[in-house]
């Protein structure tokens, strides 16, 4: 981090005449950056994380189980990168960083914690330190129940695996159907996203989770 501070100071008077390429910026940006540490400071001790679900398609459905393909847009602010990202905002609107190089919130599908991502994209860093991460995965749940009138409700619960509400404040933009490809046999008639706090089974404190529910019926 010392190298980055020295660089920013020396670069200050030449910002208008010198254009940094992305490689130089990333080399300086990641210097002394600890990806194992959650981004926080005295002014912002809790990391705000926003998670949503973008449904792509129904893969398989029966009365007890549902499998879907979905993107999981996730955003947060990395306070350690805020000043540097803002400083170079005039050179490029954002930069792409390998997800293995920065801190990621460990948002997990509680029904199946071993779920693997189909695609692990880079993280986009925008001005102010805003991080945008959009992984894709095939996700499964057996939390399904018949609610009458031929409708079955199936729920997916996502939340941090190792951070309670004193560390991470989880929010949601809900469920997006913008990229949804209709199923020939079943239709999604309603979708909801509800934030909940629950007492952890192993530790003190409360954990936040988002319960996404899809209401499905046969066409």
mmCIF file of C-alpha atoms in Angstrom:
data_model
loop_
_atom_site.group_PDB
_atom_site.id
_atom_site.type_symbol
_atom_site.label_atom_id
_atom_site.label_comp_id
_atom_site.label_asym_id
_atom_site.label_seq_id
_atom_site.Cartn_x
_atom_site.Cartn_y
_atom_site.Cartn_z
ATOM 1 C CA UNK A 1 0.000 0.000 0.000
ATOM 2 C CA UNK A 2 2.946 2.325 0.619
ATOM 3 C CA UNK A 3 3.974 2.035 -3.041
ATOM 4 C CA UNK A 4 0.447 2.963 -4.106
ATOM 5 C CA UNK A 5 0.395 6.032 -1.831
ATOM 6 C CA UNK A 6 3.775 7.211 -3.133
ATOM 7 C CA UNK A 7 2.584 6.691 -6.687
ATOM 8 C CA UNK A 8 -0.627 8.650 -6.173
ATOM 9 C CA UNK A 9 1.272 11.536 -4.603
ATOM 10 C CA UNK A 10 3.860 11.740 -7.357
ATOM 11 C CA UNK A 11 1.268 11.315 -10.088
ATOM 12 C CA UNK A 12 -1.040 14.031 -8.796
ATOM 13 C CA UNK A 13 0.377 16.980 -10.769
ATOM 14 C CA UNK A 14 0.597 14.994 -14.015
ATOM 15 C CA UNK A 15 -2.892 13.463 -14.074
ATOM 16 C CA UNK A 16 -4.040 15.561 -17.006
ATOM 17 C CA UNK A 17 -1.053 14.858 -19.252
ATOM 18 C CA UNK A 18 -0.284 11.208 -18.529
ATOM 19 C CA UNK A 19 -2.647 8.327 -19.323
ATOM 20 C CA UNK A 20 -2.179 5.114 -17.345
ATOM 21 C CA UNK A 21 -2.773 1.795 -19.037
ATOM 22 C CA UNK A 22 -4.675 -0.921 -17.216
ATOM 23 C CA UNK A 23 -1.627 -3.120 -16.658
ATOM 24 C CA UNK A 24 0.277 -0.374 -14.817
ATOM 25 C CA UNK A 25 -2.769 0.491 -12.762
ATOM 26 C CA UNK A 26 -3.448 -3.101 -11.709
ATOM 27 C CA UNK A 27 0.186 -3.663 -10.772
ATOM 28 C CA UNK A 28 0.072 -0.702 -8.402
ATOM 29 C CA UNK A 29 -3.455 -1.319 -7.227
ATOM 30 C CA UNK A 30 -2.882 -4.856 -5.965
ATOM 31 C CA UNK A 31 0.440 -4.081 -4.273
ATOM 32 C CA UNK A 32 0.167 -5.000 -0.601
ATOM 33 C CA UNK A 33 -3.551 -5.806 -1.007
ATOM 34 C CA UNK A 34 -4.718 -8.606 1.301
ATOM 35 C CA UNK A 35 -7.636 -10.445 -0.299
ATOM 36 C CA UNK A 36 -8.181 -12.447 2.895
ATOM 37 C CA UNK A 37 -9.312 -9.347 4.794
ATOM 38 C CA UNK A 38 -12.860 -8.010 4.556
ATOM 39 C CA UNK A 39 -12.989 -4.394 3.301
ATOM 40 C CA UNK A 40 -13.930 -2.091 6.198
ATOM 41 C CA UNK A 41 -12.731 0.941 8.124
ATOM 42 C CA UNK A 42 -13.712 3.010 11.154
ATOM 43 C CA UNK A 43 -16.262 4.999 9.157
ATOM 44 C CA UNK A 44 -17.714 1.885 7.497
ATOM 45 C CA UNK A 45 -17.131 -1.072 9.837
ATOM 46 C CA UNK A 46 -19.825 -3.204 8.151
ATOM 47 C CA UNK A 47 -19.506 -4.286 4.523
ATOM 48 C CA UNK A 48 -22.732 -3.768 2.570
ATOM 49 C CA UNK A 49 -23.280 -6.525 0.014
ATOM 50 C CA UNK A 50 -26.088 -6.542 -2.528
ATOM 51 C CA UNK A 51 -27.122 -9.885 -4.041
ATOM 52 C CA UNK A 52 -29.769 -10.719 -6.615
ATOM 53 C CA UNK A 53 -30.900 -13.619 -8.758
ATOM 54 C CA UNK A 54 -31.307 -13.408 -12.537
ATOM 55 C CA UNK A 55 -33.197 -16.470 -13.753
ATOM 56 C CA UNK A 56 -32.096 -17.872 -17.113
ATOM 57 C CA UNK A 57 -34.203 -21.023 -17.404
ATOM 58 C CA UNK A 58 -35.891 -23.904 -15.628
ATOM 59 C CA UNK A 59 -33.739 -27.000 -16.112
ATOM 60 C CA UNK A 60 -35.867 -29.541 -14.250
ATOM 61 C CA UNK A 61 -38.914 -29.402 -12.024
ATOM 62 C CA UNK A 62 -41.145 -31.826 -10.149
ATOM 63 C CA UNK A 63 -43.344 -31.382 -7.110
ATOM 64 C CA UNK A 64 -40.393 -31.801 -4.715
ATOM 65 C CA UNK A 65 -37.327 -30.388 -6.474
ATOM 66 C CA UNK A 66 -36.386 -27.500 -8.758
ATOM 67 C CA UNK A 67 -33.201 -26.945 -10.759
ATOM 68 C CA UNK A 68 -32.552 -23.663 -12.555
ATOM 69 C CA UNK A 69 -29.738 -21.867 -14.347
ATOM 70 C CA UNK A 70 -29.151 -18.377 -12.976
ATOM 71 C CA UNK A 71 -26.763 -15.488 -12.733
ATOM 72 C CA UNK A 72 -26.105 -14.058 -9.284
ATOM 73 C CA UNK A 73 -25.169 -10.365 -9.590
ATOM 74 C CA UNK A 74 -23.307 -9.286 -6.447
ATOM 75 C CA UNK A 75 -22.027 -5.804 -5.616
ATOM 76 C CA UNK A 76 -20.152 -4.193 -2.728
ATOM 77 C CA UNK A 77 -17.669 -1.388 -2.100
ATOM 78 C CA UNK A 78 -14.053 -2.190 -1.348
ATOM 79 C CA UNK A 79 -13.043 0.785 0.769
ATOM 80 C CA UNK A 80 -9.347 0.002 0.296
ATOM 81 C CA UNK A 81 -9.673 0.602 -3.452
ATOM 82 C CA UNK A 82 -12.044 3.576 -3.337
ATOM 83 C CA UNK A 83 -9.531 6.423 -3.505
ATOM 84 C CA UNK A 84 -7.349 4.789 -6.156
ATOM 85 C CA UNK A 85 -10.293 3.837 -8.353
ATOM 86 C CA UNK A 86 -11.707 7.349 -8.172
ATOM 87 C CA UNK A 87 -8.301 8.850 -8.967
ATOM 88 C CA UNK A 88 -8.142 7.098 -12.340
ATOM 89 C CA UNK A 89 -11.777 7.474 -13.279
ATOM 90 C CA UNK A 90 -10.911 9.807 -16.156
ATOM 91 C CA UNK A 91 -8.660 7.196 -17.784
ATOM 92 C CA UNK A 92 -11.216 4.379 -17.912
ATOM 93 C CA UNK A 93 -14.739 3.787 -16.591
ATOM 94 C CA UNK A 94 -13.814 0.479 -14.948
ATOM 95 C CA UNK A 95 -11.160 -2.204 -14.873
ATOM 96 C CA UNK A 96 -11.464 -5.982 -14.856
ATOM 97 C CA UNK A 97 -9.704 -7.799 -12.010
ATOM 98 C CA UNK A 98 -9.307 -11.600 -11.638
ATOM 99 C CA UNK A 99 -11.658 -12.717 -8.892
ATOM 100 C CA UNK A 100 -8.793 -14.647 -7.296
ATOM 101 C CA UNK A 101 -6.965 -11.366 -6.608
ATOM 102 C CA UNK A 102 -9.575 -9.560 -4.486
ATOM 103 C CA UNK A 103 -11.830 -10.176 -1.496
ATOM 104 C CA UNK A 104 -15.160 -11.788 -2.356
ATOM 105 C CA UNK A 105 -18.181 -12.158 -0.077
ATOM 106 C CA UNK A 106 -18.691 -15.873 0.518
ATOM 107 C CA UNK A 107 -22.372 -15.903 -0.466
ATOM 108 C CA UNK A 108 -23.537 -19.519 -0.400
ATOM 109 C CA UNK A 109 -26.652 -21.446 -1.396
ATOM 110 C CA UNK A 110 -27.593 -22.904 1.978
ATOM 111 C CA UNK A 111 -29.583 -25.820 0.549
ATOM 112 C CA UNK A 112 -26.467 -27.061 -1.241
ATOM 113 C CA UNK A 113 -23.240 -25.418 0.005
ATOM 114 C CA UNK A 114 -21.153 -27.575 -2.341
ATOM 115 C CA UNK A 115 -22.693 -25.947 -5.430
ATOM 116 C CA UNK A 116 -19.959 -25.099 -7.926
ATOM 117 C CA UNK A 117 -20.054 -22.072 -10.179
ATOM 118 C CA UNK A 118 -20.324 -22.828 -13.884
ATOM 119 C CA UNK A 119 -18.477 -19.636 -14.680
ATOM 120 C CA UNK A 120 -16.232 -17.587 -12.415
ATOM 121 C CA UNK A 121 -15.899 -14.189 -14.085
ATOM 122 C CA UNK A 122 -13.568 -11.345 -13.287
ATOM 123 C CA UNK A 123 -14.666 -8.650 -10.873
ATOM 124 C CA UNK A 124 -15.321 -5.205 -12.350
ATOM 125 C CA UNK A 125 -13.974 -2.264 -10.335
ATOM 126 C CA UNK A 126 -15.726 1.067 -10.852
ATOM 127 C CA UNK A 127 -15.134 4.540 -9.457
ATOM 128 C CA UNK A 128 -15.495 4.853 -5.710
ATOM 129 C CA UNK A 129 -14.381 1.260 -5.225
ATOM 130 C CA UNK A 130 -17.652 -0.326 -6.344
ATOM 131 C CA UNK A 131 -17.119 -4.015 -7.124
ATOM 132 C CA UNK A 132 -19.424 -5.911 -9.493
ATOM 133 C CA UNK A 133 -19.291 -9.723 -9.627
ATOM 134 C CA UNK A 134 -21.731 -11.794 -11.704
ATOM 135 C CA UNK A 135 -21.123 -15.552 -11.427
ATOM 136 C CA UNK A 136 -23.342 -18.120 -13.121
ATOM 137 C CA UNK A 137 -24.427 -21.490 -11.766
ATOM 138 C CA UNK A 138 -26.949 -24.308 -11.976
ATOM 139 C CA UNK A 139 -28.693 -24.292 -8.605
ATOM 140 C CA UNK A 140 -30.987 -26.826 -6.962
ATOM 141 C CA UNK A 141 -33.477 -26.862 -4.096
ATOM 142 C CA UNK A 142 -35.796 -29.385 -2.494
ATOM 143 C CA UNK A 143 -37.527 -26.669 -0.455
ATOM 144 C CA UNK A 144 -40.753 -26.950 -2.471
ATOM 145 C CA UNK A 145 -44.345 -27.027 -1.269
ATOM 146 C CA UNK A 146 -47.801 -27.232 -2.832
ATOM 147 C CA UNK A 147 -49.803 -24.085 -2.056
ATOM 148 C CA UNK A 148 -52.944 -25.022 -3.950
ATOM 149 C CA UNK A 149 -54.500 -24.092 -7.310
ATOM 150 C CA UNK A 150 -51.846 -26.124 -9.073
ATOM 151 C CA UNK A 151 -49.037 -23.864 -7.827
ATOM 152 C CA UNK A 152 -45.816 -25.028 -6.188
ATOM 153 C CA UNK A 153 -43.508 -22.630 -4.336
ATOM 154 C CA UNK A 154 -39.792 -23.419 -4.358
ATOM 155 C CA UNK A 155 -37.273 -21.398 -2.364
ATOM 156 C CA UNK A 156 -33.524 -20.810 -2.513
ATOM 157 C CA UNK A 157 -31.728 -19.312 0.482
ATOM 158 C CA UNK A 158 -28.450 -17.455 -0.025
ATOM 159 C CA UNK A 159 -26.285 -15.857 2.606
ATOM 160 C CA UNK A 160 -22.720 -15.353 3.887
ATOM 161 C CA UNK A 161 -21.094 -18.541 5.096
ATOM 162 C CA UNK A 162 -18.653 -17.015 7.580
ATOM 163 C CA UNK A 163 -19.788 -13.415 8.199
ATOM 164 C CA UNK A 164 -22.564 -12.488 10.591
ATOM 165 C CA UNK A 165 -24.547 -9.226 10.543
ATOM 166 C CA UNK A 166 -21.810 -7.435 12.497
ATOM 167 C CA UNK A 167 -19.519 -7.963 9.502
ATOM 168 C CA UNK A 168 -21.727 -8.095 6.395
ATOM 169 C CA UNK A 169 -25.055 -6.395 5.782
ATOM 170 C CA UNK A 170 -26.730 -8.429 3.033
ATOM 171 C CA UNK A 171 -29.366 -6.798 0.829
ATOM 172 C CA UNK A 172 -31.132 -7.799 -2.382
ATOM 173 C CA UNK A 173 -32.451 -6.241 -5.571
ATOM 174 C CA UNK A 174 -34.797 -9.209 -5.904
ATOM 175 C CA UNK A 175 -35.285 -11.568 -8.832
ATOM 176 C CA UNK A 176 -34.811 -10.531 -12.450
ATOM 177 C CA UNK A 177 -36.673 -12.325 -15.260
ATOM 178 C CA UNK A 178 -35.198 -10.137 -17.994
ATOM 179 C CA UNK A 179 -33.085 -12.946 -19.521
ATOM 180 C CA UNK A 180 -35.524 -15.742 -18.688
ATOM 181 C CA UNK A 181 -36.213 -18.278 -21.440
ATOM 182 C CA UNK A 182 -39.727 -19.693 -21.113
ATOM 183 C CA UNK A 183 -40.184 -23.397 -20.365
ATOM 184 C CA UNK A 184 -42.471 -25.387 -22.640
ATOM 185 C CA UNK A 185 -44.256 -27.166 -19.776
ATOM 186 C CA UNK A 186 -44.030 -24.909 -16.712
ATOM 187 C CA UNK A 187 -44.327 -21.178 -16.080
ATOM 188 C CA UNK A 188 -43.178 -18.925 -13.260
ATOM 189 C CA UNK A 189 -46.238 -16.971 -12.134
ATOM 190 C CA UNK A 190 -44.649 -15.044 -9.268
ATOM 191 C CA UNK A 191 -41.265 -14.396 -7.683
ATOM 192 C CA UNK A 192 -40.280 -12.827 -4.368
ATOM 193 C CA UNK A 193 -37.117 -12.018 -2.416
ATOM 194 C CA UNK A 194 -37.232 -11.665 1.368
ATOM 195 C CA UNK A 195 -34.321 -10.765 3.644
ATOM 196 C CA UNK A 196 -34.197 -12.636 6.948
ATOM 197 C CA UNK A 197 -31.962 -12.727 10.023
ATOM 198 C CA UNK A 198 -31.460 -16.032 11.773
ATOM 199 C CA UNK A 199 -29.498 -17.368 14.697
ATOM 200 C CA UNK A 200 -26.452 -19.308 13.581
ATOM 201 C CA UNK A 201 -26.376 -23.020 14.509
ATOM 202 C CA UNK A 202 -22.768 -22.927 15.652
ATOM 203 C CA UNK A 203 -21.854 -19.435 16.766
ATOM 204 C CA UNK A 204 -23.061 -16.333 18.542
ATOM 205 C CA UNK A 205 -24.670 -13.536 16.570
ATOM 206 C CA UNK A 206 -27.118 -13.447 13.687
ATOM 207 C CA UNK A 207 -26.658 -14.208 10.014
ATOM 208 C CA UNK A 208 -28.529 -12.515 7.185
ATOM 209 C CA UNK A 209 -29.914 -14.472 4.264
ATOM 210 C CA UNK A 210 -32.080 -13.798 1.227
ATOM 211 C CA UNK A 211 -34.943 -16.198 0.548
ATOM 212 C CA UNK A 212 -35.820 -16.248 -3.135
ATOM 213 C CA UNK A 213 -39.142 -17.938 -3.909
ATOM 214 C CA UNK A 214 -40.501 -18.959 -7.314
ATOM 215 C CA UNK A 215 -44.164 -19.876 -7.766
ATOM 216 C CA UNK A 216 -44.511 -22.423 -10.570
ATOM 217 C CA UNK A 217 -47.459 -24.076 -12.269
ATOM 218 C CA UNK A 218 -48.037 -26.259 -15.289
ATOM 219 C CA UNK A 219 -49.111 -24.474 -18.447
#
